[in-house]
Amino acid sequence: MRLFHAVSAVQLLAGCLVTAVPLDSSSTPDIDIDPAANPIDALAVLQQHVYATLEQSDAVEKRSPKAPKGCSLANASIRQDWEHLSKADRKAYIKAVQCLRTLPSKSDKSWAPAARTRYDDFVAIHVNLTQSIHGNGLFLTWHRYFVWAYEQALRQECGYKGYQPYWNWFSHTDDIHKSPVFDGSDTSMGGDGEFFAHNGSLGGAKLIAIPSGNGGGCIKSGPFKNTQANIGPMSPGMQGFDHLAVDITDYNPRCVRRDLSSYITKKWFTTANLLNVTVGAASKTHRLFWTEVQGRYPDGFLGLHTSGHYTMGGDATDLYSSVNDPAFWLHHAMLDRIYWIWQTLHPLEANKIAGTLTLQNKPPSRDATIDDLLDLGVNAKTMKIRDMLNTLGGTPLCYIYL
Ligand SMILES: [Cu+2]
């Protein structure tokens, strides 16, 4: 990561640019990617188009007398693929996460009595707001801000010098156990769980059956072996999950559990699903993108977001307290990357939002607006959705993905 402090994004990507995509008025960019391509290659082509588009608009802004000061491609932070980090940089990130899992909580004890650590502060706000930040108009921007605030905590409170890495969902789909994110080595985010006999998981509002993997118990290897969670779980999708929390205030110390699933990665992390939400039919409007990424559960379609949670299995399948799994952040950075790719390629739709204020609109509520507030509790000051729409907006976001 240190390498990138001295080298700008422009310099880094200068060697791999494709022809710039014109910022035309159509809602779907004209990008031709072979549907039979490997999804990693397809994603790399999308990334090149995104960068070319950003570079073009950056150049336009610089010529404008109203050019915003502060954030530009030249000084934006760069979030990278975990697989592209050096082992030393991976270890620096792991060390910072372990630090946050040790520092004392700052949350008000009457509000979050189960929170013990700074890491728990992030779990607590997510658990408390679960019904109002998922399956609705806040989902994408609230989680964008959540990841940003976590990245800030790692840097400011735990001395981390890098930026939030992401787990490329489309890598190692044949065998997720071989992914450098999950291979259980000392430079991974921990391996599979211990074997725990159970009868699969139910994902997507419990409508979609997922077969058991070879885990299900405590993370058995790597830096997060037997790592402790204190809050939740309330409603894990994995069958046979015992030691459930009574409610969100219940202090429930236990290990974090996983059941890695290559069934999920093979079935859902495909070129077709990637292209559909970025340049295909489901990319044309924000509402279509948002719906498809989240999943269409009654249709048996898990969607990219939920697929990431069920690839990890165990604690990560609890809608409330999935944050307990330390790989949650690499997963949500990848979701944010897909959102960023989609936004850059669809400028006319990029600043729109869709959905109401409640989970699947239950109970019924009004449509969210870009002036609705994003509450992160003690983790960051409350901001508006509009402040989170542009990762290069400088309010306060200033980052890109590589
Ligand atoms: Cu969430």
Coordinates of C-alpha atoms and ligand atoms in Angstrom, one line a residue:
M1 CA 0.0 0.0 0.0
R2 CA 2.8 2.4 0.8
L3 CA 3.8 2.4 -2.9
F4 CA 0.6 4.1 -3.7
H5 CA 1.2 7.1 -1.4
A6 CA 3.7 8.4 -3.8
V7 CA 2.1 7.4 -7.0
S8 CA -1.1 9.0 -8.2
A9 CA -4.1 7.0 -9.6
V10 CA -3.5 8.7 -12.9
Q11 CA 0.0 7.4 -13.1
L12 CA -1.0 4.0 -12.0
L13 CA -3.6 3.5 -14.6
A14 CA -2.0 5.4 -17.4
G15 CA -0.6 2.2 -18.9
C16 CA -3.9 0.3 -19.0
L17 CA -6.4 2.8 -20.4
V18 CA -8.8 1.9 -23.1
T19 CA -10.5 4.4 -25.4
A20 CA -12.5 6.9 -23.2
V21 CA -16.2 6.2 -23.0
P22 CA -18.1 9.2 -24.2
L23 CA -20.4 10.7 -21.6
D24 CA -23.4 10.6 -23.8
S25 CA -27.0 10.9 -22.8
S26 CA -28.0 7.3 -23.1
S27 CA -28.6 5.4 -19.8
T28 CA -26.6 2.4 -20.9
P29 CA -23.0 2.7 -22.1
D30 CA -21.9 1.1 -25.2
I31 CA -19.4 -1.4 -23.8
D32 CA -18.9 -4.6 -25.7
I33 CA -17.8 -7.5 -23.4
D34 CA -18.0 -11.1 -24.4
P35 CA -20.6 -12.8 -22.2
A36 CA -18.4 -15.9 -22.4
A37 CA -15.4 -14.1 -20.9
N38 CA -14.1 -15.0 -17.5
P39 CA -15.8 -12.7 -15.0
I40 CA -12.4 -11.4 -13.7
D41 CA -11.5 -10.3 -17.2
A42 CA -14.9 -8.8 -17.8
L43 CA -14.6 -6.8 -14.5
A44 CA -11.1 -5.6 -15.5
V45 CA -12.5 -4.3 -18.8
L46 CA -15.3 -2.5 -16.9
Q47 CA -12.8 -1.0 -14.5
Q48 CA -10.8 0.4 -17.5
H49 CA -13.9 2.0 -18.9
V50 CA -14.8 3.5 -15.5
Y51 CA -11.3 4.9 -15.1
A52 CA -11.3 6.4 -18.6
T53 CA -14.7 8.0 -17.9
L54 CA -13.5 9.5 -14.6
E55 CA -10.4 10.8 -16.2
Q56 CA -12.4 12.5 -18.9
S57 CA -14.7 14.2 -16.4
D58 CA -11.8 15.1 -14.2
A59 CA -10.2 16.9 -17.1
V60 CA -13.5 18.7 -17.9
E61 CA -13.8 19.8 -14.2
K62 CA -10.3 21.2 -14.2
R63 CA -11.1 23.4 -17.1
S64 CA -14.2 24.7 -15.4
P65 CA -13.9 28.0 -13.4
K66 CA -15.9 26.4 -10.7
A67 CA -13.5 23.4 -10.4
P68 CA -14.0 21.9 -6.9
K69 CA -11.0 22.1 -4.7
G70 CA -9.8 19.2 -2.6
C71 CA -10.7 15.9 -4.2
S72 CA -9.6 14.8 -7.6
L73 CA -8.3 11.7 -9.3
A74 CA -4.8 12.8 -8.5
N75 CA -5.2 12.8 -4.7
A76 CA -8.0 10.3 -4.3
S77 CA -7.4 7.3 -2.0
I78 CA -7.2 4.0 -3.8
R79 CA -9.0 0.9 -2.5
Q80 CA -7.4 -2.3 -3.8
D81 CA -8.1 -5.9 -4.3
W82 CA -6.9 -8.0 -1.3
E83 CA -5.1 -10.3 -3.7
H84 CA -3.1 -7.3 -5.1
L85 CA -1.9 -6.2 -1.7
S86 CA 1.6 -7.3 -0.6
K87 CA 1.7 -9.7 2.3
A88 CA 3.1 -6.9 4.5
D89 CA 0.2 -4.7 3.6
R90 CA -2.3 -7.4 4.3
K91 CA -0.7 -8.0 7.7
A92 CA -0.9 -4.2 8.4
Y93 CA -4.6 -4.3 7.7
I94 CA -5.2 -7.4 9.8
K95 CA -3.3 -5.8 12.7
A96 CA -5.4 -2.7 12.6
V97 CA -8.6 -4.8 12.6
Q98 CA -7.4 -6.8 15.6
C99 CA -6.6 -3.5 17.3
L100 CA -10.2 -2.2 16.7
R101 CA -11.5 -5.5 18.2
T102 CA -9.5 -4.8 21.3
L103 CA -10.0 -1.0 21.9
P104 CA -12.8 -0.2 24.3
S105 CA -16.3 0.7 23.1
K106 CA -17.3 4.4 23.0
S107 CA -21.1 3.6 22.7
D108 CA -23.5 4.8 25.4
K109 CA -24.0 1.8 27.7
S110 CA -27.7 2.4 28.0
W111 CA -28.1 2.3 24.2
A112 CA -25.7 -0.6 23.4
P113 CA -25.0 -2.5 26.6
A114 CA -23.5 -5.5 24.8
A115 CA -20.8 -3.4 23.0
R116 CA -17.4 -4.0 24.6
T117 CA -15.0 -3.0 21.8
R118 CA -14.6 -0.3 19.2
Y119 CA -15.4 -3.0 16.7
D120 CA -18.6 -3.7 18.6
D121 CA -19.6 0.0 18.1
F122 CA -19.9 -0.7 14.4
V123 CA -21.8 -3.9 15.0
A124 CA -24.1 -2.1 17.4
I125 CA -25.2 0.7 15.1
H126 CA -25.8 -1.8 12.3
V127 CA -27.8 -4.1 14.6
N128 CA -29.9 -1.2 15.9
L129 CA -30.7 0.2 12.5
T130 CA -31.1 -3.1 10.6
Q131 CA -34.7 -2.5 9.8
S132 CA -34.1 0.9 8.3
I133 CA -30.9 0.4 6.3
H134 CA -31.6 -2.8 4.3
G135 CA -34.0 -3.5 1.5
N136 CA -34.7 0.3 1.2
G137 CA -33.6 3.6 -0.2
L138 CA -30.7 4.0 2.4
F139 CA -29.1 0.7 1.8
L140 CA -26.3 1.5 -0.7
T141 CA -25.3 4.9 0.7
W142 CA -25.6 4.0 4.3
H143 CA -23.3 1.0 3.8
R144 CA -20.9 3.2 1.7
Y145 CA -20.6 5.6 4.6
F146 CA -20.3 2.7 7.1
V147 CA -17.3 1.3 5.2
W148 CA -15.7 4.8 5.0
A149 CA -16.1 5.4 8.7
Y150 CA -14.6 2.0 9.5
E151 CA -11.6 2.8 7.2
Q152 CA -11.2 6.1 9.1
A153 CA -11.3 4.3 12.5
L154 CA -8.6 1.8 11.3
R155 CA -6.4 4.7 10.2
Q156 CA -7.0 7.2 13.0
E157 CA -7.4 4.9 16.0
C158 CA -5.2 1.9 15.0
G159 CA -2.4 3.5 13.0
Y160 CA -3.3 1.9 9.7
K161 CA -1.7 3.7 6.8
G162 CA -3.6 2.0 3.9
Y163 CA -7.2 2.0 2.7
Q164 CA -10.0 -0.4 2.9
P165 CA -9.3 -3.4 0.6
Y166 CA -12.0 -5.4 -1.1
W167 CA -12.7 -9.1 -1.8
N168 CA -13.1 -9.6 -5.5
W169 CA -16.2 -11.9 -5.5
F170 CA -15.3 -13.2 -9.0
S171 CA -11.9 -14.6 -8.1
H172 CA -11.5 -18.2 -7.0
T173 CA -15.2 -19.0 -7.6
D174 CA -14.3 -22.6 -8.3
D175 CA -13.0 -23.0 -4.8
I176 CA -13.4 -20.2 -2.3
H177 CA -11.1 -22.0 0.2
K178 CA -8.2 -21.1 -2.1
S179 CA -9.0 -17.3 -2.1
P180 CA -6.3 -15.3 -0.4
V181 CA -9.1 -13.7 1.6
F182 CA -10.3 -17.0 3.1
D183 CA -7.4 -19.5 2.7
G184 CA -6.7 -19.5 6.5
S185 CA -3.1 -18.4 6.1
D186 CA -1.6 -15.7 8.3
T187 CA -2.2 -13.2 5.5
S188 CA -5.9 -14.0 5.2
M189 CA -9.1 -12.8 6.9
G190 CA -9.3 -16.3 8.4
G191 CA -10.3 -19.6 7.0
D192 CA -13.4 -21.8 7.1
G193 CA -15.2 -22.8 10.3
E194 CA -14.6 -26.0 12.1
F195 CA -16.9 -28.8 10.8
F196 CA -20.3 -28.5 12.3
A197 CA -23.0 -30.9 11.1
H198 CA -26.0 -28.9 9.9
N199 CA -28.7 -28.9 7.3
G200 CA -27.6 -26.1 5.0
S201 CA -28.7 -22.5 5.2
L202 CA -31.8 -20.5 4.1
G203 CA -31.0 -17.2 2.4
G204 CA -33.0 -14.4 0.8
A205 CA -35.7 -14.0 3.4
K206 CA -35.4 -17.7 4.0
L207 CA -36.8 -18.5 0.6
I208 CA -33.6 -19.9 -1.0
A209 CA -32.0 -23.2 0.2
I210 CA -28.2 -23.4 0.2
P211 CA -26.4 -26.7 0.9
S212 CA -23.9 -27.0 3.8
G213 CA -20.2 -26.6 3.2
N214 CA -17.5 -28.2 5.2
G215 CA -17.6 -25.7 8.1
G216 CA -20.2 -24.1 10.2
G217 CA -18.3 -23.7 13.5
C218 CA -15.7 -21.3 14.8
I219 CA -13.2 -19.9 12.3
K220 CA -10.5 -22.5 12.6
S221 CA -7.4 -21.0 11.1
G222 CA -5.6 -17.7 10.3
P223 CA -5.4 -14.4 12.3
F224 CA -9.1 -14.5 13.2
K225 CA -9.1 -18.1 14.5
N226 CA -11.7 -18.2 17.4
T227 CA -12.1 -14.5 17.2
Q228 CA -14.8 -13.3 19.6
A229 CA -18.2 -11.6 18.8
N230 CA -20.3 -10.0 21.6
I231 CA -23.5 -8.9 19.9
G232 CA -26.1 -11.1 18.1
P233 CA -26.8 -13.2 16.2
M234 CA -30.6 -12.6 16.1
S235 CA -31.6 -14.4 12.9
P236 CA -28.8 -16.3 11.2
G237 CA -29.6 -18.2 8.0
M238 CA -27.5 -21.2 8.9
Q239 CA -29.5 -24.1 10.2
G240 CA -28.6 -25.4 13.7
F241 CA -27.0 -22.1 14.8
D242 CA -27.3 -22.2 18.6
H243 CA -26.4 -19.6 21.2
L244 CA -28.7 -17.0 19.7
A245 CA -29.0 -13.6 21.3
V246 CA -32.2 -12.8 23.2
D247 CA -32.3 -9.4 21.5
I248 CA -29.9 -6.6 20.3
T249 CA -29.0 -5.6 23.9
D250 CA -28.0 -9.1 24.9
Y251 CA -24.2 -9.6 25.7
N252 CA -23.5 -12.9 24.0
P253 CA -19.8 -13.6 23.8
R254 CA -18.9 -16.4 21.5
C255 CA -16.7 -17.3 18.5
V256 CA -17.4 -16.0 15.0
R257 CA -18.6 -18.9 12.8
R258 CA -18.2 -19.6 9.1
D259 CA -19.3 -22.1 6.5
L260 CA -17.5 -21.2 3.3
S261 CA -19.6 -22.0 0.2
S262 CA -18.2 -22.6 -3.3
Y263 CA -21.8 -23.6 -4.2
I264 CA -22.7 -19.9 -3.9
T265 CA -19.6 -18.5 -5.7
K266 CA -20.1 -20.8 -8.7
K267 CA -23.8 -20.2 -9.0
W268 CA -24.0 -16.4 -8.5
F269 CA -20.7 -14.8 -9.1
T270 CA -20.9 -15.1 -12.9
T271 CA -20.1 -13.0 -15.9
A272 CA -23.8 -12.8 -16.8
N273 CA -24.8 -11.5 -13.3
L274 CA -21.9 -9.0 -13.4
L275 CA -22.7 -7.7 -16.8
N276 CA -26.4 -7.6 -16.2
V277 CA -26.1 -5.0 -13.3
T278 CA -23.3 -2.9 -14.8
V279 CA -24.0 -2.7 -18.6
G280 CA -27.0 -5.0 -19.2
A281 CA -30.8 -4.9 -18.8
A282 CA -30.6 -4.4 -15.0
S283 CA -28.3 -1.4 -15.3
K284 CA -30.6 0.9 -17.1
T285 CA -32.1 2.7 -14.1
H286 CA -31.1 3.0 -10.5
R287 CA -34.2 1.1 -9.3
L288 CA -33.4 -1.9 -11.6
F289 CA -29.7 -1.9 -10.5
W290 CA -30.6 -1.7 -6.8
T291 CA -33.3 -4.4 -7.0
E292 CA -31.0 -6.8 -8.9
V293 CA -28.0 -6.3 -6.7
Q294 CA -30.0 -6.9 -3.6
G295 CA -31.6 -10.0 -5.0
R296 CA -35.1 -11.0 -6.1
Y297 CA -35.8 -13.6 -3.5
P298 CA -39.3 -14.8 -4.6
D299 CA -37.7 -15.6 -8.0
G300 CA -35.0 -17.7 -6.3
F301 CA -32.4 -15.0 -7.3
L302 CA -30.0 -14.4 -4.4
G303 CA -28.3 -11.3 -5.9
L304 CA -24.6 -10.3 -5.6
H305 CA -24.9 -8.7 -2.2
T306 CA -26.6 -11.6 -0.4
S307 CA -24.4 -14.0 -2.2
G308 CA -21.4 -12.5 -0.6
H309 CA -22.9 -13.0 2.9
Y310 CA -23.8 -16.6 2.2
T311 CA -20.4 -17.4 0.7
M312 CA -19.0 -16.6 4.1
G313 CA -21.9 -18.4 5.9
G314 CA -22.3 -18.7 9.7
D315 CA -22.4 -15.3 11.4
A316 CA -22.3 -13.4 8.1
T317 CA -25.8 -14.8 7.3
D318 CA -27.4 -12.8 10.1
L319 CA -28.9 -9.7 8.6
Y320 CA -28.5 -7.9 12.0
S321 CA -25.0 -8.8 13.2
S322 CA -23.1 -10.0 10.0
V323 CA -20.7 -7.2 10.8
N324 CA -19.1 -9.5 13.4
D325 CA -17.3 -11.4 10.6
P326 CA -14.1 -9.4 9.9
A327 CA -14.4 -10.1 6.2
F328 CA -17.8 -8.2 6.2
W329 CA -15.8 -5.0 5.2
L330 CA -14.0 -6.5 2.3
H331 CA -17.4 -7.8 1.0
H332 CA -19.1 -4.5 1.4
A333 CA -16.2 -2.6 -0.2
M334 CA -16.8 -4.9 -3.2
L335 CA -20.5 -4.1 -3.2
D336 CA -19.5 -0.4 -3.1
R337 CA -17.1 -0.9 -6.0
I338 CA -19.9 -2.4 -8.1
Y339 CA -22.1 0.6 -7.1
W340 CA -19.3 3.0 -8.1
I341 CA -18.7 1.2 -11.4
W342 CA -22.5 1.4 -12.2
Q343 CA -22.7 5.1 -11.1
T344 CA -19.7 6.1 -13.3
L345 CA -21.1 4.3 -16.3
H346 CA -24.7 5.7 -15.8
P347 CA -24.2 9.4 -15.0
L348 CA -27.9 10.3 -15.6
E349 CA -29.0 7.8 -13.0
A350 CA -26.0 8.0 -10.6
N351 CA -27.5 10.5 -8.2
K352 CA -30.9 8.9 -8.0
I353 CA -32.1 6.6 -5.2
A354 CA -35.0 4.1 -5.0
G355 CA -36.9 2.6 -2.2
T356 CA -38.6 3.7 1.0
L357 CA -37.4 4.0 4.5
T358 CA -38.3 0.5 5.8
L359 CA -37.1 -3.0 5.1
Q360 CA -38.9 -4.3 2.0
N361 CA -41.3 -1.4 2.8
K362 CA -42.6 -3.2 5.9
P363 CA -44.3 -1.3 7.6
P364 CA -45.2 0.9 4.6
S365 CA -43.3 4.2 4.6
R366 CA -42.6 7.1 2.3
D367 CA -39.9 7.1 -0.4
A368 CA -36.4 8.0 0.7
T369 CA -35.0 11.3 -0.6
I370 CA -31.4 12.3 -1.0
D371 CA -31.9 14.6 2.0
D372 CA -32.6 11.8 4.3
L373 CA -30.0 11.3 7.1
L374 CA -27.4 8.5 7.5
D375 CA -26.8 7.8 11.2
L376 CA -23.6 6.0 12.2
G377 CA -23.9 6.6 16.0
V378 CA -20.5 7.2 17.7
N379 CA -18.7 6.1 14.5
A380 CA -19.1 9.3 12.4
K381 CA -21.2 12.4 12.3
T382 CA -24.7 12.1 10.7
M383 CA -24.6 13.0 7.0
K384 CA -27.2 13.1 4.2
I385 CA -27.6 10.6 1.4
R386 CA -26.6 13.3 -1.1
D387 CA -23.2 13.5 0.5
M388 CA -22.5 9.8 -0.2
L389 CA -23.5 9.8 -3.9
N390 CA -20.1 10.7 -5.3
T391 CA -17.0 8.9 -4.0
L392 CA -15.0 11.8 -5.4
G393 CA -17.3 14.5 -4.0
G394 CA -15.0 15.4 -1.1
T395 CA -17.9 15.6 1.3
P396 CA -16.1 13.7 2.8
L397 CA -15.6 10.9 0.4
C398 CA -12.5 10.9 -1.8
Y399 CA -11.6 7.5 -3.1
I400 CA -11.6 5.2 -6.1
Y401 CA -11.2 1.5 -6.6
L402 CA -8.4 -0.1 -8.5
Ligands
CU1 CU -25.9 -4.3 6.4

